[in-house]
Coordinates of C-alpha atoms in Angstrom, one line a residue:
M1441 CA 145.2 132.5 115.8
K1442 CA 142.8 134.5 116.6
L1443 CA 141.6 133.3 112.7
Y1444 CA 141.7 129.3 114.7
F1445 CA 140.2 130.9 117.9
N1446 CA 136.9 132.0 115.6
L1447 CA 136.4 128.4 113.8
K1448 CA 136.8 126.9 117.2
K1449 CA 134.0 129.4 119.0
F1450 CA 132.1 128.7 115.7
S1451 CA 131.9 125.0 115.4
M1452 CA 131.4 124.9 119.8
I1453 CA 127.8 127.3 118.7
N1454 CA 127.2 125.5 115.9
W1455 CA 127.7 122.1 118.5
I1456 CA 124.8 123.2 120.8
R1457 CA 122.4 124.0 118.6
I1458 CA 122.3 121.1 116.6
T1459 CA 122.5 119.4 120.2
K1460 CA 119.3 121.0 120.8
V1461 CA 118.0 120.6 118.3
F1462 CA 119.0 116.7 118.1
S1463 CA 117.5 116.8 122.2
F1464 CA 114.2 118.7 121.0
T1465 CA 113.5 116.0 117.5
A1466 CA 114.3 113.2 120.6
L1467 CA 111.5 114.5 123.0
L1468 CA 108.9 115.6 119.9
S1469 CA 109.8 111.8 118.2
L1470 CA 109.4 110.0 121.8
L1471 CA 106.4 112.1 122.3
V1472 CA 104.6 110.8 118.5
L1473 CA 105.0 107.4 119.6
S1474 CA 103.3 107.3 123.1
L1475 CA 100.5 108.7 121.3
Q1476 CA 100.4 106.3 118.6
A1477 CA 97.8 103.6 118.8
Q1478 CA 99.4 99.9 120.3
E1479 CA 100.1 97.5 117.5
I1480 CA 97.9 95.2 116.1
T1481 CA 98.8 91.1 115.9
K1482 CA 97.8 89.8 112.8
M1483 CA 97.1 85.8 113.7
N1484 CA 94.5 83.1 112.0
I1485 CA 92.2 81.1 114.1
K1486 CA 95.4 78.3 113.9
D1487 CA 97.7 80.8 115.8
L1488 CA 94.6 81.8 118.2
E1489 CA 93.9 78.4 118.9
S1490 CA 97.8 78.0 120.2
Y1491 CA 97.9 80.9 121.6
I1492 CA 94.9 80.0 123.4
Q1493 CA 96.4 76.3 124.8
K1494 CA 99.7 77.3 125.8
S1495 CA 98.4 79.8 128.0
E1496 CA 100.3 79.9 132.1
H1497 CA 97.5 82.0 133.8
P1498 CA 93.8 83.0 133.5
L1499 CA 92.2 84.0 130.1
V1500 CA 90.0 86.8 129.2
V1501 CA 89.5 86.4 125.4
N1502 CA 86.4 88.7 123.8
F1503 CA 85.7 89.1 120.3
W1504 CA 84.5 91.7 118.9
A1505 CA 84.1 94.6 116.4
T1506 CA 84.4 97.9 115.7
F1507 CA 81.1 98.5 114.4
C1508 CA 79.2 96.1 117.2
V1509 CA 78.4 98.8 119.2
P1510 CA 77.5 96.3 122.1
C1511 CA 81.2 94.9 122.1
V1512 CA 82.6 98.4 122.7
K1513 CA 80.2 99.3 125.8
E1514 CA 81.6 96.3 127.2
I1515 CA 85.3 96.5 126.5
P1516 CA 86.4 99.9 129.3
T1517 CA 84.2 97.8 132.3
F1518 CA 85.9 95.2 131.2
E1519 CA 89.5 96.6 131.0
K1520 CA 88.6 98.0 134.9
I1521 CA 88.1 94.6 136.4
I1522 CA 90.5 93.1 134.8
S1523 CA 93.2 95.5 136.2
T1524 CA 91.6 94.2 139.9
Y1525 CA 93.2 90.7 138.9
K1526 CA 97.2 91.6 138.5
D1527 CA 97.5 89.8 141.7
K1528 CA 96.2 86.8 139.2
Q1529 CA 97.3 87.4 135.6
V1530 CA 94.5 87.3 134.2
E1531 CA 94.9 88.8 130.9
L1532 CA 92.6 90.3 128.7
I1533 CA 93.0 90.1 124.8
L1534 CA 90.1 92.0 122.5
V1535 CA 90.2 90.2 119.2
S1536 CA 88.6 92.5 116.6
L1537 CA 86.8 90.4 113.9
D1538 CA 86.6 93.4 111.6
L1539 CA 86.8 93.5 108.0
P1540 CA 90.3 93.0 106.5
D1541 CA 90.1 96.9 105.1
S1542 CA 90.2 97.5 108.7
Y1543 CA 93.7 96.1 109.5
P1544 CA 95.1 97.3 110.9
A1545 CA 94.8 101.3 111.0
K1546 CA 91.3 101.4 111.6
I1547 CA 90.9 98.8 114.4
E1548 CA 94.1 101.1 115.3
N1549 CA 93.2 104.9 115.6
F1550 CA 89.6 103.3 117.1
A1551 CA 91.5 100.9 120.1
R1552 CA 93.7 105.0 120.2
D1553 CA 90.1 107.1 120.3
R1554 CA 88.9 104.8 123.4
Q1555 CA 92.1 104.2 125.3
F1556 CA 91.6 100.4 125.3
S1557 CA 95.1 98.8 126.9
S1558 CA 94.7 95.2 126.4
S1559 CA 95.9 93.4 123.9
I1560 CA 94.2 93.8 120.3
I1561 CA 94.6 90.8 118.4
W1562 CA 93.2 91.4 114.2
L1563 CA 91.5 87.6 113.7
N1564 CA 92.7 87.1 109.8
E1565 CA 89.4 84.7 108.5
T1566 CA 86.2 84.9 106.7
N1567 CA 84.6 81.9 107.4
A1568 CA 82.3 81.6 110.7
D1569 CA 81.7 77.8 109.9
Y1570 CA 85.8 77.1 110.1
F1571 CA 86.7 79.5 112.9
C1572 CA 84.2 79.9 115.8
P1573 CA 83.3 75.8 116.0
R1574 CA 87.2 75.7 117.1
I1575 CA 86.6 78.4 120.0
D1576 CA 83.6 76.8 120.9
K1577 CA 81.1 73.4 119.4
K1578 CA 78.3 76.3 120.0
W1579 CA 78.8 79.4 118.7
S1580 CA 77.1 81.4 115.4
G1581 CA 79.7 84.0 115.4
G1582 CA 77.6 86.4 117.5
I1583 CA 78.7 89.1 118.3
P1584 CA 80.0 89.8 122.1
S1585 CA 81.7 86.4 122.6
S1586 CA 83.9 86.3 125.6
L1587 CA 85.7 83.0 126.3
F1588 CA 87.1 82.7 129.8
I1589 CA 89.5 79.7 129.9
N1590 CA 92.4 79.1 133.2
N1591 CA 94.3 76.1 131.7
R1592 CA 95.9 75.2 135.5
N1593 CA 92.6 74.5 136.6
H1594 CA 90.3 73.2 133.4
F1595 CA 87.9 76.3 133.3
K1596 CA 86.3 77.2 130.4
K1597 CA 83.3 79.0 129.4
F1598 CA 81.8 81.3 126.2
F1599 CA 79.1 83.3 126.5
E1600 CA 77.6 84.6 122.9
S1601 CA 75.8 87.8 124.3
E1602 CA 77.2 91.2 125.6
L1603 CA 78.3 90.8 129.6
N1604 CA 77.4 93.5 132.1
A1605 CA 79.9 94.3 134.9
N1606 CA 78.6 91.5 137.9
Q1607 CA 78.7 88.8 135.2
F1608 CA 82.0 89.6 133.9
E1609 CA 83.5 89.9 137.2
E1610 CA 81.7 86.3 138.6
N1611 CA 83.1 84.4 135.6
I1612 CA 86.8 85.9 136.8
K1613 CA 86.5 84.7 140.2
K1614 CA 85.5 81.2 139.0
M1615 CA 88.7 80.9 136.6
V1616 CA 91.1 81.8 139.2
E1617 CA 89.8 79.9 142.3

């Protein structure tokens, strides 16, 4: 009887230890997941066009790259302004035009380090002569570039330049009117 009791006690102690280790491991896993970068979605131009055309809410599609200083500079401002238009369901999508060797790790790390919160798409296209006119007929491929589009009121405006906070917000206001 005593041997049975000791085994039972031993098992209970081990069970408590295992539970503590499991709980710690689960907590650590959640912490690691929260520190990981957001997922970068890979799309071709047809998929991106389809997403834009089917959108039922106002969109700002910003074309950028990790190596483009003005692109990177404007993104935090855009995200801050967009956050004030949640009631209008305005969505900012960051479309990376980085080279294939940057997908996904370099873009993920870059976005995480800068704490970007918007959805990020990597455009899996290398022929600018093919994809640029599908976004805007006059787009030469320069970045930063931004497309403001609201399918509900047929608003569409494209900029092939860096935008300051006032320009960005002014176009959001027009887009959601």
